[in-house]
Amino acid sequence: MIKDISIDTPDKRIYDEVKARWDMVAKPIDGLGEMEDIICRIAAVSADASLKNIDRSLLAILCADNGVVAEGVTQTGQQVTASVMEKMGRGESSVCRMAKVSGTDIQVYDMGVNTDAIYEGVDIRYKIGHGTNSLASMPAMSSEELDRCIEAGIDIAARAKDAGYGLLALGEMGIGNTTTSSCVCAGLLRLDARTVTGRGAGLSDEGLKRKISVVQEAIDRYRLHDLPVTDMLSTVGGYDIAGLTGICIGGAIHHIPVILDGFITDM
């Protein structure tokens, strides 16, 4: 596994400095609610009270296929992953349109999509293969593949830092990754499958039952509630989730705040 990683805690002195500036503004104390705390936290993580790079943000979208699709847990096949990734590379998806309006740059990465095609606007430097194994029959990936995913994520964060970005947002694309996320969530929080498993992109009642069954079987087979986090990731995770984990670690290393939004990126 990744060794010799040094992560500093957020700078409390900088947090207090920015909070004091808020309190000097002509408004009720804490009158802007959570926004004040969020800005203070961003400054503390960045180790920069000036917040000079807060207007430069990058959305990193990691794409990968998941072998568990073979178990009938999705309403579409793996080919949709490559199709959507291609459109995101061209800036033709809803998230790309929203990012453009907000002034956020986007980088799309093929971590392990089941295609040999190379698409405009899609970075393939971290591509590991053509999707993971089906977690229903064997571990999704090897420990070596997990290391590569995490290292890729750390490198993405480092490059973002070097490019002057002050905020990192996470995105993903991979048919089947609500199933892998449900497995990881169940393991981390020691919950059963029914509690953490939803319809994803719109499963039927029968499809949802199948998905819950696959997740519960994984919990029991691999004893997910007892696995170390890294073993859990390699056993039931995906290349995308593992890479996102690396970006979070890289953000902490390089003092870039990371924005989490959604079930999969929160894993």
PDB file of N, CA and C in Angstrom, residues 200-262:
ATOM      1  N   GLY A 200     -30.519   3.230  -7.947  1.00  0.00           N
ATOM      2  CA  GLY A 200     -29.514   3.716  -8.883  1.00  0.00           C
ATOM      3  C   GLY A 200     -30.139   4.621  -9.917  1.00  0.00           C
ATOM      4  N   ALA A 201     -29.936   4.297 -11.195  1.00  0.00           N
ATOM      5  CA  ALA A 201     -30.471   5.125 -12.276  1.00  0.00           C
ATOM      6  C   ALA A 201     -31.917   4.800 -12.619  1.00  0.00           C
ATOM      7  N   GLY A 202     -32.569   3.951 -11.802  1.00  0.00           N
ATOM      8  CA  GLY A 202     -33.989   3.679 -12.038  1.00  0.00           C
ATOM      9  C   GLY A 202     -34.343   2.219 -12.208  1.00  0.00           C
ATOM     10  N   LEU A 203     -33.852   1.361 -11.334  1.00  0.00           N
ATOM     11  CA  LEU A 203     -34.146  -0.061 -11.419  1.00  0.00           C
ATOM     12  C   LEU A 203     -35.621  -0.348 -11.154  1.00  0.00           C
ATOM     13  N   SER A 204     -36.122  -1.407 -11.743  1.00  0.00           N
ATOM     14  CA  SER A 204     -37.462  -1.909 -11.442  1.00  0.00           C
ATOM     15  C   SER A 204     -37.465  -2.540 -10.057  1.00  0.00           C
ATOM     16  N   ASP A 205     -38.649  -2.890  -9.564  1.00  0.00           N
ATOM     17  CA  ASP A 205     -38.742  -3.546  -8.259  1.00  0.00           C
ATOM     18  C   ASP A 205     -37.957  -4.849  -8.258  1.00  0.00           C
ATOM     19  N   GLU A 206     -38.065  -5.599  -9.344  1.00  0.00           N
ATOM     20  CA  GLU A 206     -37.356  -6.877  -9.422  1.00  0.00           C
ATOM     21  C   GLU A 206     -35.846  -6.647  -9.488  1.00  0.00           C
ATOM     22  N   GLY A 207     -35.437  -5.637 -10.238  1.00  0.00           N
ATOM     23  CA  GLY A 207     -34.017  -5.316 -10.324  1.00  0.00           C
ATOM     24  C   GLY A 207     -33.449  -4.880  -8.994  1.00  0.00           C
ATOM     25  N   LEU A 208     -34.227  -4.102  -8.239  1.00  0.00           N
ATOM     26  CA  LEU A 208     -33.775  -3.660  -6.918  1.00  0.00           C
ATOM     27  C   LEU A 208     -33.605  -4.846  -5.979  1.00  0.00           C
ATOM     28  N   LYS A 209     -34.522  -5.793  -6.029  1.00  0.00           N
ATOM     29  CA  LYS A 209     -34.393  -6.993  -5.194  1.00  0.00           C
ATOM     30  C   LYS A 209     -33.100  -7.734  -5.522  1.00  0.00           C
ATOM     31  N   ARG A 210     -32.805  -7.848  -6.814  1.00  0.00           N
ATOM     32  CA  ARG A 210     -31.581  -8.533  -7.233  1.00  0.00           C
ATOM     33  C   ARG A 210     -30.357  -7.784  -6.740  1.00  0.00           C
ATOM     34  N   LYS A 211     -30.385  -6.461  -6.852  1.00  0.00           N
ATOM     35  CA  LYS A 211     -29.258  -5.646  -6.418  1.00  0.00           C
ATOM     36  C   LYS A 211     -29.024  -5.788  -4.920  1.00  0.00           C
ATOM     37  N   ILE A 212     -30.088  -5.730  -4.141  1.00  0.00           N
ATOM     38  CA  ILE A 212     -29.966  -5.892  -2.689  1.00  0.00           C
ATOM     39  C   ILE A 212     -29.379  -7.258  -2.351  1.00  0.00           C
ATOM     40  N   SER A 213     -29.819  -8.277  -3.079  1.00  0.00           N
ATOM     41  CA  SER A 213     -29.315  -9.632  -2.841  1.00  0.00           C
ATOM     42  C   SER A 213     -27.817  -9.723  -3.125  1.00  0.00           C
ATOM     43  N   VAL A 214     -27.374  -9.115  -4.229  1.00  0.00           N
ATOM     44  CA  VAL A 214     -25.948  -9.144  -4.580  1.00  0.00           C
ATOM     45  C   VAL A 214     -25.123  -8.422  -3.521  1.00  0.00           C
ATOM     46  N   VAL A 215     -25.604  -7.285  -3.053  1.00  0.00           N
ATOM     47  CA  VAL A 215     -24.870  -6.529  -2.032  1.00  0.00           C
ATOM     48  C   VAL A 215     -24.815  -7.318  -0.731  1.00  0.00           C
ATOM     49  N   GLN A 216     -25.934  -7.912  -0.322  1.00  0.00           N
ATOM     50  CA  GLN A 216     -25.939  -8.672   0.936  1.00  0.00           C
ATOM     51  C   GLN A 216     -25.038  -9.898   0.853  1.00  0.00           C
ATOM     52  N   GLU A 217     -25.037 -10.554  -0.304  1.00  0.00           N
ATOM     53  CA  GLU A 217     -24.162 -11.713  -0.480  1.00  0.00           C
ATOM     54  C   GLU A 217     -22.690 -11.292  -0.369  1.00  0.00           C
ATOM     55  N   ALA A 218     -22.364 -10.119  -0.890  1.00  0.00           N
ATOM     56  CA  ALA A 218     -20.988  -9.623  -0.782  1.00  0.00           C
ATOM     57  C   ALA A 218     -20.630  -9.312   0.659  1.00  0.00           C
ATOM     58  N   ILE A 219     -21.555  -8.713   1.388  1.00  0.00           N
ATOM     59  CA  ILE A 219     -21.319  -8.414   2.803  1.00  0.00           C
ATOM     60  C   ILE A 219     -20.998  -9.690   3.560  1.00  0.00           C
ATOM     61  N   ASP A 220     -21.786 -10.716   3.300  1.00  0.00           N
ATOM     62  CA  ASP A 220     -21.614 -11.988   4.023  1.00  0.00           C
ATOM     63  C   ASP A 220     -20.378 -12.746   3.539  1.00  0.00           C
ATOM     64  N   ARG A 221     -20.190 -12.821   2.239  1.00  0.00           N
ATOM     65  CA  ARG A 221     -19.087 -13.624   1.679  1.00  0.00           C
ATOM     66  C   ARG A 221     -17.731 -13.080   2.102  1.00  0.00           C
ATOM     67  N   TYR A 222     -17.577 -11.773   2.024  1.00  0.00           N
ATOM     68  CA  TYR A 222     -16.286 -11.163   2.299  1.00  0.00           C
ATOM     69  C   TYR A 222     -16.171 -10.627   3.729  1.00  0.00           C
ATOM     70  N   ARG A 223     -17.228 -10.780   4.501  1.00  0.00           N
ATOM     71  CA  ARG A 223     -17.261 -10.257   5.871  1.00  0.00           C
ATOM     72  C   ARG A 223     -16.830  -8.787   5.879  1.00  0.00           C
ATOM     73  N   LEU A 224     -17.534  -8.019   5.084  1.00  0.00           N
ATOM     74  CA  LEU A 224     -17.155  -6.628   4.862  1.00  0.00           C
ATOM     75  C   LEU A 224     -17.099  -5.817   6.148  1.00  0.00           C
ATOM     76  N   HIS A 225     -17.956  -6.138   7.107  1.00  0.00           N
ATOM     77  CA  HIS A 225     -17.972  -5.366   8.346  1.00  0.00           C
ATOM     78  C   HIS A 225     -16.671  -5.485   9.130  1.00  0.00           C
ATOM     79  N   ASP A 226     -15.876  -6.493   8.802  1.00  0.00           N
ATOM     80  CA  ASP A 226     -14.638  -6.736   9.543  1.00  0.00           C
ATOM     81  C   ASP A 226     -13.385  -6.439   8.731  1.00  0.00           C
ATOM     82  N   LEU A 227     -13.553  -6.053   7.451  1.00  0.00           N
ATOM     83  CA  LEU A 227     -12.378  -5.857   6.598  1.00  0.00           C
ATOM     84  C   LEU A 227     -11.743  -4.493   6.825  1.00  0.00           C
ATOM     85  N   PRO A 228     -10.414  -4.423   6.792  1.00  0.00           N
ATOM     86  CA  PRO A 228      -9.753  -3.111   6.748  1.00  0.00           C
ATOM     87  C   PRO A 228     -10.215  -2.345   5.515  1.00  0.00           C
ATOM     88  N   VAL A 229     -10.170  -1.030   5.588  1.00  0.00           N
ATOM     89  CA  VAL A 229     -10.715  -0.201   4.505  1.00  0.00           C
ATOM     90  C   VAL A 229     -10.064  -0.511   3.162  1.00  0.00           C
ATOM     91  N   THR A 230      -8.753  -0.654   3.129  1.00  0.00           N
ATOM     92  CA  THR A 230      -8.084  -0.902   1.850  1.00  0.00           C
ATOM     93  C   THR A 230      -8.498  -2.250   1.263  1.00  0.00           C
ATOM     94  N   ASP A 231      -8.631  -3.262   2.101  1.00  0.00           N
ATOM     95  CA  ASP A 231      -9.084  -4.569   1.614  1.00  0.00           C
ATOM     96  C   ASP A 231     -10.515  -4.481   1.103  1.00  0.00           C
ATOM     97  N   MET A 232     -11.329  -3.698   1.789  1.00  0.00           N
ATOM     98  CA  MET A 232     -12.707  -3.521   1.363  1.00  0.00           C
ATOM     99  C   MET A 232     -12.777  -2.873  -0.017  1.00  0.00           C
ATOM    100  N   LEU A 233     -11.948  -1.845  -0.222  1.00  0.00           N
ATOM    101  CA  LEU A 233     -11.942  -1.152  -1.505  1.00  0.00           C
ATOM    102  C   LEU A 233     -11.538  -2.083  -2.643  1.00  0.00           C
ATOM    103  N   SER A 234     -10.521  -2.875  -2.434  1.00  0.00           N
ATOM    104  CA  SER A 234     -10.073  -3.766  -3.505  1.00  0.00           C
ATOM    105  C   SER A 234     -11.049  -4.917  -3.722  1.00  0.00           C
ATOM    106  N   THR A 235     -11.775  -5.298  -2.698  1.00  0.00           N
ATOM    107  CA  THR A 235     -12.683  -6.442  -2.794  1.00  0.00           C
ATOM    108  C   THR A 235     -13.993  -6.085  -3.476  1.00  0.00           C
ATOM    109  N   VAL A 236     -14.597  -4.958  -3.108  1.00  0.00           N
ATOM    110  CA  VAL A 236     -15.925  -4.632  -3.637  1.00  0.00           C
ATOM    111  C   VAL A 236     -16.012  -3.245  -4.275  1.00  0.00           C
ATOM    112  N   GLY A 237     -14.911  -2.501  -4.321  1.00  0.00           N
ATOM    113  CA  GLY A 237     -14.947  -1.163  -4.898  1.00  0.00           C
ATOM    114  C   GLY A 237     -14.742  -1.184  -6.400  1.00  0.00           C
ATOM    115  N   GLY A 238     -14.586  -0.006  -6.959  1.00  0.00           N
ATOM    116  CA  GLY A 238     -14.307   0.128  -8.383  1.00  0.00           C
ATOM    117  C   GLY A 238     -13.086   0.996  -8.591  1.00  0.00           C
ATOM    118  N   TYR A 239     -12.561   0.982  -9.811  1.00  0.00           N
ATOM    119  CA  TYR A 239     -11.415   1.842 -10.108  1.00  0.00           C
ATOM    120  C   TYR A 239     -11.749   3.314  -9.878  1.00  0.00           C
ATOM    121  N   ASP A 240     -12.998   3.678 -10.172  1.00  0.00           N
ATOM    122  CA  ASP A 240     -13.405   5.074  -9.986  1.00  0.00           C
ATOM    123  C   ASP A 240     -13.404   5.465  -8.510  1.00  0.00           C
ATOM    124  N   ILE A 241     -14.024   4.647  -7.665  1.00  0.00           N
ATOM    125  CA  ILE A 241     -14.092   4.949  -6.231  1.00  0.00           C
ATOM    126  C   ILE A 241     -12.697   4.964  -5.615  1.00  0.00           C
ATOM    127  N   ALA A 242     -11.868   4.022  -6.007  1.00  0.00           N
ATOM    128  CA  ALA A 242     -10.507   3.976  -5.470  1.00  0.00           C
ATOM    129  C   ALA A 242      -9.713   5.209  -5.910  1.00  0.00           C
ATOM    130  N   GLY A 243      -9.909   5.630  -7.156  1.00  0.00           N
ATOM    131  CA  GLY A 243      -9.233   6.831  -7.626  1.00  0.00           C
ATOM    132  C   GLY A 243      -9.716   8.082  -6.909  1.00  0.00           C
ATOM    133  N   LEU A 244     -11.016   8.156  -6.653  1.00  0.00           N
ATOM    134  CA  LEU A 244     -11.570   9.279  -5.894  1.00  0.00           C
ATOM    135  C   LEU A 244     -10.999   9.317  -4.482  1.00  0.00           C
ATOM    136  N   THR A 245     -10.799   8.146  -3.905  1.00  0.00           N
ATOM    137  CA  THR A 245     -10.163   8.061  -2.593  1.00  0.00           C
ATOM    138  C   THR A 245      -8.771   8.691  -2.647  1.00  0.00           C
ATOM    139  N   GLY A 246      -8.047   8.384  -3.709  1.00  0.00           N
ATOM    140  CA  GLY A 246      -6.720   8.963  -3.877  1.00  0.00           C
ATOM    141  C   GLY A 246      -6.748  10.474  -4.019  1.00  0.00           C
ATOM    142  N   ILE A 247      -7.763  11.000  -4.715  1.00  0.00           N
ATOM    143  CA  ILE A 247      -7.867  12.457  -4.851  1.00  0.00           C
ATOM    144  C   ILE A 247      -8.092  13.092  -3.484  1.00  0.00           C
ATOM    145  N   CYS A 248      -8.932  12.470  -2.662  1.00  0.00           N
ATOM    146  CA  CYS A 248      -9.167  13.005  -1.319  1.00  0.00           C
ATOM    147  C   CYS A 248      -7.876  13.011  -0.503  1.00  0.00           C
ATOM    148  N   ILE A 249      -7.117  11.926  -0.602  1.00  0.00           N
ATOM    149  CA  ILE A 249      -5.826  11.872   0.092  1.00  0.00           C
ATOM    150  C   ILE A 249      -4.887  12.933  -0.464  1.00  0.00           C
ATOM    151  N   GLY A 250      -4.858  13.049  -1.792  1.00  0.00           N
ATOM    152  CA  GLY A 250      -3.997  14.049  -2.424  1.00  0.00           C
ATOM    153  C   GLY A 250      -4.403  15.463  -2.061  1.00  0.00           C
ATOM    154  N   GLY A 251      -5.703  15.709  -1.947  1.00  0.00           N
ATOM    155  CA  GLY A 251      -6.165  17.020  -1.526  1.00  0.00           C
ATOM    156  C   GLY A 251      -5.654  17.370  -0.137  1.00  0.00           C
ATOM    157  N   ALA A 252      -5.682  16.377   0.757  1.00  0.00           N
ATOM    158  CA  ALA A 252      -5.181  16.600   2.116  1.00  0.00           C
ATOM    159  C   ALA A 252      -3.672  16.841   2.113  1.00  0.00           C
ATOM    160  N   ILE A 253      -2.961  16.088   1.301  1.00  0.00           N
ATOM    161  CA  ILE A 253      -1.503  16.252   1.223  1.00  0.00           C
ATOM    162  C   ILE A 253      -1.138  17.640   0.713  1.00  0.00           C
ATOM    163  N   HIS A 254      -1.836  18.074  -0.333  1.00  0.00           N
ATOM    164  CA  HIS A 254      -1.447  19.295  -1.043  1.00  0.00           C
ATOM    165  C   HIS A 254      -2.294  20.505  -0.657  1.00  0.00           C
ATOM    166  N   HIS A 255      -3.074  20.380   0.401  1.00  0.00           N
ATOM    167  CA  HIS A 255      -3.852  21.510   0.940  1.00  0.00           C
ATOM    168  C   HIS A 255      -4.833  22.077  -0.076  1.00  0.00           C
ATOM    169  N   ILE A 256      -5.551  21.179  -0.768  1.00  0.00           N
ATOM    170  CA  ILE A 256      -6.628  21.609  -1.663  1.00  0.00           C
ATOM    171  C   ILE A 256      -7.945  21.077  -1.104  1.00  0.00           C
ATOM    172  N   PRO A 257      -8.884  21.954  -0.737  1.00  0.00           N
ATOM    173  CA  PRO A 257     -10.186  21.481  -0.274  1.00  0.00           C
ATOM    174  C   PRO A 257     -10.893  20.671  -1.354  1.00  0.00           C
ATOM    175  N   VAL A 258     -11.498  19.567  -0.948  1.00  0.00           N
ATOM    176  CA  VAL A 258     -12.197  18.676  -1.877  1.00  0.00           C
ATOM    177  C   VAL A 258     -13.692  18.723  -1.571  1.00  0.00           C
ATOM    178  N   ILE A 259     -14.497  18.959  -2.582  1.00  0.00           N
ATOM    179  CA  ILE A 259     -15.943  19.039  -2.428  1.00  0.00           C
ATOM    180  C   ILE A 259     -16.551  17.686  -2.758  1.00  0.00           C
ATOM    181  N   LEU A 260     -17.304  17.136  -1.807  1.00  0.00           N
ATOM    182  CA  LEU A 260     -17.978  15.849  -1.998  1.00  0.00           C
ATOM    183  C   LEU A 260     -19.465  16.099  -2.181  1.00  0.00           C
ATOM    184  N   ASP A 261     -20.048  15.486  -3.205  1.00  0.00           N
ATOM    185  CA  ASP A 261     -21.468  15.689  -3.464  1.00  0.00           C
ATOM    186  C   ASP A 261     -22.034  14.436  -4.106  1.00  0.00           C
ATOM    187  N   GLY A 262     -22.834  13.704  -3.355  1.00  0.00           N
ATOM    188  CA  GLY A 262     -23.449  12.519  -3.917  1.00  0.00           C
ATOM    189  C   GLY A 262     -22.968  11.246  -3.260  1.00  0.00           C
TER     190      GLY A 262
END
